[in-house]
Amino acid sequence: MIQFIDLGAQQKRIRDRVKLRVNAVLDHGHYIMGPEVQELEVQLASYIGTKHCITCSSGTDALLMVLMAHGVGPGDAILTTPFTFISTVEVIMLLGARPLFVDIDPQTYNVDPNKISKTVRDAQKDNQYKVKGIIPVDIFGLPANYPEIEAAAAEYGFWVLEDGAQSFGGSISGQKACSFGNAATTSFFPAKPLGCYGDGGAIFTNSDSLAELMVSIRVHGKGVNKYDNIRIGLNGRLDTLQAAILLEKFQILDEEIKQRDSIANRYEELLDGMVTTPIIPDDFRSAWAYYSVLTESEQKRKELMALLKKQGIPTAVYYPKPLHFQQVSSHLGYNKGDFPVAEDVSSRIFSLPMHAYLEDEDLVKIANVFQGV
Ligand SMILES: Cc1ncc(COP(=O)(O)O)c(C=O)c1O
C-alpha cells in the first residue's frame, strides 16, 4: 500500500531512539520548557544559520508571534500570496490588519516578485493602509525568490517574514530556507519536512530585539517572569515531549531530503511529457513537502486522481481554492480574475505521494497510471 506521506515507516526506523528520548522526559518531568526545548533551539539555529531559534506551539502561532512583535494591527496591510494554507492570511486578519494579495509565478507557484511594486503603489495611491511587510510562502518546500523579494522590500521600506512551514531543509545557493527576511517561521505539524507527533513550530531571526519580544510573547507577554506581564502575549510554548521527539527526527532530516530529491528526479523522468512536473530554479533546493504536478485541465486532474485512487494510490489537492475566494476573505472585496495565475493553478494542480520510503516500483506503478490517460 503506497502512503501519501509514510510516517509509519519513518517511525519504525527511529522508534527505539524516540522512546529513549520520551523516557528521558518522563524521568526528569520538566514537561514545560524542559532542557530538550533549549537543546533543540540550539541545534536548529545552528542548522538554519540564524542567531536565534524560538520554538513555539505551531506554525500558525509562529507567524502570529512575529506579526505581534512587529506591532501589526488595524490600518496596516501585509502583502502575501493567495496560494497558501489559510494560516498565512488568518494571522494577518486576526490582528485586524489587511492582507494584500500578490499573484504567484506560473512556474514556481510562489509569490511573483515582479508583481509586488504594482500592489504597493496601488496601496499607496489608495492611502487606506500602510504596507508594513510581506509574508512570502515557500510553497511545497521550494523557497520563494528571496533575492528579488528582499530587494523590493528594501525599495519600499517594509519587512519580510518567510513562511517556511513547508520548506525546512530547502535552500537557495546554500543558504537555508527559514533564514530569509527579518524573521522566518516553520511548522512541525506531523506531515511537514521536520514534523513532531503533535503541533509545534519555530521562529528564526538574527534580530536580538525581535527575538527578545518573541520570547516574551511566547509566555503571556512576560517581563522578568510570567507573573510580570508587560505586553499582550500567548501561551505559545513547544511541549518538551515534542522537542524530545524532534531531536531524533532532526537526525535523519538531511538524509530524508536527499532521498526525496532523488525520488523527485525519478518522478520527473517517469512523468516527462505527461504532466508539468515541478520546476526548481537553478541554485534552489526544495525540501519536497509535496510533489505537485500540473495537468492540462481541471477535467484531466479529476480523471487522473480517480484513476490513481482506483489503483490505491493516494493524492491530494493543495490548494483547491485560492484564499481570495474563501468566505473568510469575502470582506476584502476581491473578484474572480484578480489573481489569474493562482486561480488557474488551483484548478489544475494536485500532489502525488512523496516521502523518503517510496520504492522505485511504487514510482513506476504511479507513472503507469499516467500512461493510461
Ligand atoms: C504554508 C503554511 N503556513 C502555515 C502553516 C501552519 O502551520 P501549523 O499547522 O503548524 O499551525 C502551514 C501548515 O499547514 C502551512 O502549510
CSV table of C-alpha atoms and ligand atoms in Angstrom, one decimal:
chain,number,residue,atom,x,y,z
A,1,MET,CA,0.0,0.0,0.0
A,2,ILE,CA,1.5,3.3,-1.1
A,3,GLN,CA,1.3,6.1,1.5
A,4,PHE,CA,0.9,9.8,0.7
A,5,ILE,CA,3.5,10.6,3.4
A,6,ASP,CA,4.7,7.5,5.3
A,7,LEU,CA,5.1,8.5,8.9
A,8,GLY,CA,4.7,4.8,9.9
A,9,ALA,CA,7.9,3.7,8.0
A,10,GLN,CA,9.8,6.7,9.4
A,11,GLN,CA,8.7,5.9,12.9
A,12,LYS,CA,9.7,2.3,12.6
A,13,ARG,CA,13.2,3.5,11.7
A,14,ILE,CA,13.7,5.7,14.7
A,15,ARG,CA,11.2,4.3,17.3
A,16,ASP,CA,13.8,3.0,19.7
A,17,ARG,CA,15.6,6.3,19.8
A,18,VAL,CA,12.4,8.3,20.2
A,19,LYS,CA,11.4,6.0,23.1
A,20,LEU,CA,14.6,6.7,24.8
A,21,ARG,CA,14.1,10.5,24.4
A,22,VAL,CA,10.5,10.3,25.6
A,23,ASN,CA,11.5,8.2,28.6
A,24,ALA,CA,14.2,10.8,29.5
A,25,VAL,CA,11.4,13.4,29.7
A,26,LEU,CA,9.2,11.1,31.7
A,27,ASP,CA,12.2,10.6,34.1
A,28,HIS,CA,13.1,14.3,34.6
A,29,GLY,CA,9.4,15.5,34.5
A,30,HIS,CA,10.1,19.0,33.1
A,31,TYR,CA,7.1,18.9,30.7
A,32,ILE,CA,7.1,22.7,30.2
A,33,MET,CA,10.3,24.3,28.7
A,34,GLY,CA,12.4,21.3,29.8
A,35,PRO,CA,16.0,21.0,28.7
A,36,GLU,CA,15.1,19.4,25.3
A,37,VAL,CA,13.5,22.6,24.2
A,38,GLN,CA,16.7,24.6,24.5
A,39,GLU,CA,18.8,21.7,23.1
A,40,LEU,CA,16.5,21.7,20.0
A,41,GLU,CA,16.7,25.5,19.7
A,42,VAL,CA,20.5,25.5,19.7
A,43,GLN,CA,20.7,22.7,17.1
A,44,LEU,CA,18.1,24.2,14.8
A,45,ALA,CA,19.5,27.7,14.9
A,46,SER,CA,22.9,26.3,14.0
A,47,TYR,CA,21.5,24.2,11.1
A,48,ILE,CA,19.5,27.2,9.7
A,49,GLY,CA,22.3,29.6,10.3
A,50,THR,CA,20.5,32.2,12.3
A,51,LYS,CA,21.4,33.7,15.7
A,52,HIS,CA,18.1,32.8,17.3
A,53,CYS,CA,15.6,30.0,17.2
A,54,ILE,CA,12.4,30.4,19.3
A,55,THR,CA,10.3,27.2,19.3
A,56,CYS,CA,6.6,27.6,19.8
A,57,SER,CA,3.2,25.9,19.8
A,58,SER,CA,2.5,25.7,16.0
A,59,GLY,CA,3.4,27.2,12.6
A,60,THR,CA,0.4,29.4,12.9
A,61,ASP,CA,1.4,30.8,16.3
A,62,ALA,CA,4.9,31.3,15.0
A,63,LEU,CA,3.5,33.6,12.3
A,64,LEU,CA,1.2,35.3,14.8
A,65,MET,CA,4.0,35.9,17.2
A,66,VAL,CA,6.2,37.6,14.6
A,67,LEU,CA,3.4,39.8,13.5
A,68,MET,CA,2.7,40.7,17.1
A,69,ALA,CA,6.4,41.5,17.6
A,70,HIS,CA,6.2,43.8,14.6
A,71,GLY,CA,3.2,45.6,16.2
A,72,VAL,CA,0.9,44.7,13.3
A,73,GLY,CA,-2.7,46.0,13.8
A,74,PRO,CA,-5.6,47.9,12.2
A,75,GLY,CA,-4.5,50.3,9.4
A,76,ASP,CA,-1.6,48.0,8.4
A,77,ALA,CA,-1.5,46.0,5.2
A,78,ILE,CA,0.6,42.9,4.7
A,79,LEU,CA,1.4,41.5,1.3
A,80,THR,CA,1.1,37.8,0.8
A,81,THR,CA,0.2,35.0,-1.7
A,82,PRO,CA,-3.4,33.8,-2.3
A,83,PHE,CA,-2.0,30.3,-3.0
A,84,THR,CA,-1.2,29.0,0.5
A,85,PHE,CA,-2.8,27.4,3.6
A,86,ILE,CA,-5.2,29.7,5.4
A,87,SER,CA,-2.8,30.2,8.4
A,88,THR,CA,-0.7,32.7,6.5
A,89,VAL,CA,-3.6,35.0,6.0
A,90,GLU,CA,-5.6,34.2,9.1
A,91,VAL,CA,-2.9,35.7,11.4
A,92,ILE,CA,-3.0,39.0,9.5
A,93,MET,CA,-6.8,39.2,9.8
A,94,LEU,CA,-6.7,38.1,13.4
A,95,LEU,CA,-4.7,41.2,14.3
A,96,GLY,CA,-7.1,43.4,12.4
A,97,ALA,CA,-4.7,44.1,9.5
A,98,ARG,CA,-5.5,43.8,5.8
A,99,PRO,CA,-4.0,41.0,3.6
A,100,LEU,CA,-3.0,42.4,0.2
A,101,PHE,CA,-2.6,39.5,-2.2
A,102,VAL,CA,0.1,39.4,-4.9
A,103,ASP,CA,-0.3,36.8,-7.7
A,104,ILE,CA,2.0,33.8,-8.0
A,105,ASP,CA,4.7,32.9,-10.5
A,106,PRO,CA,3.3,30.3,-13.0
A,107,GLN,CA,6.4,28.1,-12.7
A,108,THR,CA,7.3,28.1,-9.0
A,109,TYR,CA,3.8,28.9,-7.6
A,110,ASN,CA,5.5,31.2,-5.2
A,111,VAL,CA,4.7,34.9,-4.9
A,112,ASP,CA,5.8,36.7,-8.1
A,113,PRO,CA,8.3,39.4,-7.2
A,114,ASN,CA,7.5,41.3,-10.4
A,115,LYS,CA,4.0,42.0,-9.2
A,116,ILE,CA,5.0,43.4,-5.8
A,117,SER,CA,5.6,47.0,-7.0
A,118,LYS,CA,2.2,47.5,-8.6
A,119,THR,CA,0.4,46.2,-5.5
A,120,VAL,CA,2.4,48.5,-3.2
A,121,ARG,CA,1.9,51.5,-5.5
A,122,ASP,CA,-1.8,50.9,-5.7
A,123,ALA,CA,-2.0,50.6,-1.9
A,124,GLN,CA,0.0,53.9,-1.6
A,125,LYS,CA,-2.5,55.7,-4.0
A,126,ASP,CA,-5.4,54.3,-2.1
A,127,ASN,CA,-3.9,55.6,1.1
A,128,GLN,CA,-6.2,53.5,3.4
A,129,TYR,CA,-3.4,51.2,4.7
A,130,LYS,CA,0.2,51.3,5.3
A,131,VAL,CA,2.1,48.4,3.8
A,132,LYS,CA,4.2,47.1,6.7
A,133,GLY,CA,5.5,43.8,5.5
A,134,ILE,CA,5.3,40.8,3.2
A,135,ILE,CA,4.8,37.1,4.0
A,136,PRO,CA,6.1,35.0,1.1
A,137,VAL,CA,5.4,31.3,1.4
A,138,ASP,CA,7.8,28.6,0.3
A,139,ILE,CA,5.1,26.5,-1.3
A,140,PHE,CA,5.5,22.7,-1.5
A,141,GLY,CA,9.0,23.1,0.0
A,142,LEU,CA,10.6,25.4,-2.6
A,143,PRO,CA,11.9,28.7,-1.2
A,144,ALA,CA,10.3,31.9,-2.7
A,145,ASN,CA,12.5,34.2,-4.7
A,146,TYR,CA,14.0,36.0,-1.7
A,147,PRO,CA,16.8,37.8,-3.5
A,148,GLU,CA,14.1,39.7,-5.5
A,149,ILE,CA,11.6,39.9,-2.7
A,150,GLU,CA,14.2,41.4,-0.3
A,151,ALA,CA,15.2,43.9,-3.0
A,152,ALA,CA,11.6,45.1,-3.3
A,153,ALA,CA,11.1,45.2,0.4
A,154,ALA,CA,14.3,47.4,0.8
A,155,GLU,CA,13.0,49.7,-2.0
A,156,TYR,CA,9.6,50.3,-0.4
A,157,GLY,CA,10.7,50.0,3.3
A,158,PHE,CA,8.8,47.0,4.6
A,159,TRP,CA,9.9,43.8,6.4
A,160,VAL,CA,9.9,40.2,5.1
A,161,LEU,CA,8.5,37.3,7.1
A,162,GLU,CA,9.4,34.0,5.4
A,163,ASP,CA,6.6,31.4,5.9
A,164,GLY,CA,8.8,28.3,5.8
A,165,ALA,CA,6.2,25.9,7.1
A,166,GLN,CA,6.8,23.6,4.2
A,167,SER,CA,10.5,24.3,3.4
A,168,PHE,CA,12.6,23.3,6.4
A,169,GLY,CA,15.7,21.8,4.8
A,170,GLY,CA,15.4,23.6,1.5
A,171,SER,CA,17.8,26.3,0.4
A,172,ILE,CA,18.9,29.0,-2.1
A,173,SER,CA,22.6,28.9,-3.2
A,174,GLY,CA,23.4,27.0,0.0
A,175,GLN,CA,21.5,29.5,2.3
A,176,LYS,CA,18.9,27.5,4.2
A,177,ALA,CA,15.2,28.2,4.0
A,178,CYS,CA,13.9,29.7,7.2
A,179,SER,CA,16.8,32.1,7.3
A,180,PHE,CA,15.5,34.7,4.8
A,181,GLY,CA,13.9,38.1,5.7
A,182,ASN,CA,13.8,39.8,9.1
A,183,ALA,CA,12.3,36.6,10.6
A,184,ALA,CA,11.1,33.2,9.3
A,185,THR,CA,8.8,30.6,10.7
A,186,THR,CA,8.3,26.9,10.3
A,187,SER,CA,5.7,24.3,11.3
A,188,PHE,CA,6.4,20.9,13.0
A,189,PHE,CA,2.9,19.6,12.1
A,190,PRO,CA,3.5,15.8,11.7
A,191,ALA,CA,3.4,15.8,7.9
A,192,LYS,CA,5.9,18.6,7.5
A,193,PRO,CA,9.5,18.0,6.4
A,194,LEU,CA,10.5,18.2,10.1
A,195,GLY,CA,7.4,17.1,11.9
A,196,CYS,CA,6.7,16.1,15.5
A,197,TYR,CA,3.9,13.9,16.9
A,198,GLY,CA,1.5,16.8,17.6
A,199,ASP,CA,1.6,20.5,17.0
A,200,GLY,CA,4.7,22.7,17.1
A,201,GLY,CA,6.6,25.4,15.3
A,202,ALA,CA,9.6,27.7,15.4
A,203,ILE,CA,10.7,31.2,14.6
A,204,PHE,CA,14.2,32.1,13.3
A,205,THR,CA,15.8,35.5,13.3
A,206,ASN,CA,19.1,37.3,13.5
A,207,SER,CA,17.5,40.2,15.3
A,208,ASP,CA,18.1,40.4,19.0
A,209,SER,CA,15.2,42.8,19.6
A,210,LEU,CA,12.7,40.7,17.7
A,211,ALA,CA,13.9,37.5,19.5
A,212,GLU,CA,13.5,39.2,22.9
A,213,LEU,CA,10.0,40.3,22.0
A,214,MET,CA,9.0,36.8,20.9
A,215,VAL,CA,10.4,35.1,24.0
A,216,SER,CA,8.2,37.4,26.0
A,217,ILE,CA,5.1,37.0,23.7
A,218,ARG,CA,5.5,33.2,23.9
A,219,VAL,CA,4.8,33.3,27.6
A,220,HIS,CA,1.9,35.7,28.1
A,221,GLY,CA,4.0,38.8,27.4
A,222,LYS,CA,6.2,38.2,30.3
A,223,GLY,CA,8.7,40.7,31.7
A,224,VAL,CA,11.1,39.3,34.4
A,225,ASN,CA,8.8,36.3,34.8
A,226,LYS,CA,5.3,35.1,33.8
A,227,TYR,CA,3.7,37.0,36.7
A,228,ASP,CA,5.2,40.2,35.4
A,229,ASN,CA,3.1,41.0,32.3
A,230,ILE,CA,4.4,43.8,30.2
A,231,ARG,CA,2.6,43.2,26.8
A,232,ILE,CA,-0.1,41.1,25.3
A,233,GLY,CA,1.2,37.6,24.6
A,234,LEU,CA,0.1,34.0,24.2
A,235,ASN,CA,0.5,30.6,25.7
A,236,GLY,CA,2.8,29.7,22.8
A,237,ARG,CA,5.4,27.2,24.0
A,238,LEU,CA,6.5,24.0,22.4
A,239,ASP,CA,6.0,20.9,24.7
A,240,THR,CA,9.1,19.3,26.0
A,241,LEU,CA,7.9,15.9,24.7
A,242,GLN,CA,7.6,17.3,21.2
A,243,ALA,CA,11.1,18.8,21.4
A,244,ALA,CA,12.4,15.4,22.5
A,245,ILE,CA,10.8,13.7,19.5
A,246,LEU,CA,12.1,16.4,17.1
A,247,LEU,CA,15.6,16.0,18.3
A,248,GLU,CA,15.5,12.4,17.0
A,249,LYS,CA,13.6,13.2,13.8
A,250,PHE,CA,16.1,16.0,13.1
A,251,GLN,CA,19.0,13.4,13.0
A,252,ILE,CA,17.5,11.9,9.8
A,253,LEU,CA,16.2,15.0,8.1
A,254,ASP,CA,19.0,15.7,5.7
A,255,GLU,CA,19.1,12.0,4.6
A,256,GLU,CA,15.4,12.0,4.1
A,257,ILE,CA,15.6,15.2,2.0
A,258,LYS,CA,18.3,13.6,-0.2
A,259,GLN,CA,16.1,10.6,-0.7
A,260,ARG,CA,13.1,12.9,-1.6
A,261,ASP,CA,15.4,14.7,-4.0
A,262,SER,CA,16.2,11.5,-5.9
A,263,ILE,CA,12.5,10.5,-5.9
A,264,ALA,CA,11.6,13.9,-7.4
A,265,ASN,CA,14.3,13.3,-10.1
A,266,ARG,CA,12.8,9.9,-10.8
A,267,TYR,CA,9.3,11.2,-11.0
A,268,GLU,CA,10.5,13.9,-13.4
A,269,GLU,CA,11.9,11.2,-15.7
A,270,LEU,CA,8.9,8.9,-15.5
A,271,LEU,CA,6.3,11.6,-15.9
A,272,ASP,CA,8.1,13.5,-18.7
A,273,GLY,CA,5.6,14.8,-21.3
A,274,MET,CA,2.5,13.6,-19.3
A,275,VAL,CA,2.1,16.5,-16.8
A,276,THR,CA,4.0,19.6,-15.8
A,277,THR,CA,6.4,18.4,-13.1
A,278,PRO,CA,7.9,20.9,-10.5
A,279,ILE,CA,10.3,23.5,-11.8
A,280,ILE,CA,13.1,24.1,-9.4
A,281,PRO,CA,15.2,27.2,-10.4
A,282,ASP,CA,19.0,26.9,-10.6
A,283,ASP,CA,20.6,27.1,-7.2
A,284,PHE,CA,17.3,26.5,-5.4
A,285,ARG,CA,16.6,23.3,-3.4
A,286,SER,CA,13.2,22.2,-2.4
A,287,ALA,CA,12.5,20.3,0.9
A,288,TRP,CA,9.8,18.4,-1.0
A,289,ALA,CA,7.0,18.8,1.5
A,290,TYR,CA,4.8,17.9,-1.5
A,291,TYR,CA,5.4,16.7,-5.1
A,292,SER,CA,2.8,18.7,-7.1
A,293,VAL,CA,2.1,18.3,-10.8
A,294,LEU,CA,0.0,20.4,-13.1
A,295,THR,CA,-2.4,18.8,-15.5
A,296,GLU,CA,-3.6,20.4,-18.8
A,297,SER,CA,-7.2,20.9,-17.5
A,298,GLU,CA,-9.3,20.6,-14.4
A,299,GLN,CA,-11.1,17.7,-16.1
A,300,LYS,CA,-7.8,15.9,-16.6
A,301,ARG,CA,-6.9,16.3,-13.0
A,302,LYS,CA,-10.2,14.8,-12.0
A,303,GLU,CA,-9.7,11.8,-14.3
A,304,LEU,CA,-6.1,11.2,-13.2
A,305,MET,CA,-6.9,11.4,-9.5
A,306,ALA,CA,-9.8,9.0,-9.9
A,307,LEU,CA,-7.6,6.5,-11.8
A,308,LEU,CA,-4.9,6.7,-9.2
A,309,LYS,CA,-7.4,6.2,-6.5
A,310,LYS,CA,-8.7,3.1,-8.2
A,311,GLN,CA,-5.1,1.7,-8.1
A,312,GLY,CA,-5.0,2.5,-4.3
A,313,ILE,CA,-2.6,5.5,-4.8
A,314,PRO,CA,-3.5,8.5,-2.6
A,315,THR,CA,-3.4,12.0,-3.9
A,316,ALA,CA,-4.4,15.4,-2.6
A,317,VAL,CA,-5.1,18.9,-3.9
A,318,TYR,CA,-3.1,21.7,-2.3
A,319,TYR,CA,-4.9,24.1,-2.7
A,320,PRO,CA,-8.3,23.8,-4.4
A,321,LYS,CA,-9.5,27.3,-3.6
A,322,PRO,CA,-7.2,30.4,-3.6
A,323,LEU,CA,-7.6,32.4,-0.5
A,324,HIS,CA,-9.3,35.4,-2.1
A,325,PHE,CA,-12.2,33.1,-2.9
A,326,GLN,CA,-12.6,31.9,0.6
A,327,GLN,CA,-15.7,33.0,2.5
A,328,VAL,CA,-13.5,34.3,5.4
A,329,SER,CA,-11.9,36.7,2.9
A,330,SER,CA,-15.1,38.0,1.3
A,331,HIS,CA,-14.9,41.3,3.0
A,332,LEU,CA,-11.6,42.0,1.2
A,333,GLY,CA,-13.6,42.7,-2.0
A,334,TYR,CA,-11.6,40.6,-4.4
A,335,ASN,CA,-13.2,39.2,-7.6
A,336,LYS,CA,-12.7,36.3,-9.9
A,337,GLY,CA,-9.9,37.2,-12.3
A,338,ASP,CA,-7.9,39.3,-9.8
A,339,PHE,CA,-5.2,36.7,-9.4
A,340,PRO,CA,-5.4,34.7,-12.6
A,341,VAL,CA,-2.3,32.6,-12.1
A,342,ALA,CA,-3.4,31.4,-8.6
A,343,GLU,CA,-6.9,30.7,-9.9
A,344,ASP,CA,-5.6,28.7,-12.9
A,345,VAL,CA,-3.0,26.7,-10.8
A,346,SER,CA,-5.6,25.9,-8.1
A,347,SER,CA,-7.8,24.3,-10.8
A,348,ARG,CA,-5.2,22.1,-12.3
A,349,ILE,CA,-2.7,21.1,-9.6
A,350,PHE,CA,-2.5,18.0,-7.5
A,351,SER,CA,0.1,16.2,-5.3
A,352,LEU,CA,1.4,12.7,-5.6
A,353,PRO,CA,2.8,10.5,-2.8
A,354,MET,CA,6.2,12.0,-1.6
A,355,HIS,CA,8.3,10.6,1.2
A,356,ALA,CA,11.7,9.0,1.7
A,357,TYR,CA,10.3,5.5,1.9
A,358,LEU,CA,8.9,5.2,-1.6
A,359,GLU,CA,10.5,2.4,-3.7
A,360,ASP,CA,11.2,2.6,-7.4
A,361,GLU,CA,8.5,0.1,-8.1
A,362,ASP,CA,6.0,2.4,-6.4
A,363,LEU,CA,7.0,5.3,-8.7
A,364,VAL,CA,6.8,3.1,-11.7
A,365,LYS,CA,3.3,2.0,-10.6
A,366,ILE,CA,2.2,5.6,-10.2
A,367,ALA,CA,3.7,6.6,-13.6
A,368,ASN,CA,2.0,3.7,-15.4
A,369,VAL,CA,-1.4,5.2,-14.4
A,370,PHE,CA,-0.5,8.4,-16.2
A,371,GLN,CA,0.4,6.4,-19.3
A,372,GLY,CA,-3.2,5.1,-19.5
A,373,VAL,CA,-4.7,8.6,-19.9
B,1,LIG,C1,2.2,27.5,4.3
B,1,LIG,C2,1.8,27.2,5.7
B,1,LIG,N1,1.8,28.1,6.6
B,1,LIG,C3,1.5,27.9,7.9
B,1,LIG,C4,1.1,26.7,8.3
B,1,LIG,C5,0.6,26.5,9.8
B,1,LIG,O1,1.3,25.5,10.5
B,1,LIG,P1,0.6,24.8,11.7
B,1,LIG,O2,-0.3,23.8,11.2
B,1,LIG,O3,1.8,24.2,12.4
B,1,LIG,O4,-0.1,25.8,12.5
B,1,LIG,C6,1.0,25.6,7.4
B,1,LIG,C7,0.6,24.2,7.9
B,1,LIG,O5,-0.1,23.5,7.2
B,1,LIG,C8,1.4,25.9,6.1
B,1,LIG,O6,1.3,24.9,5.1
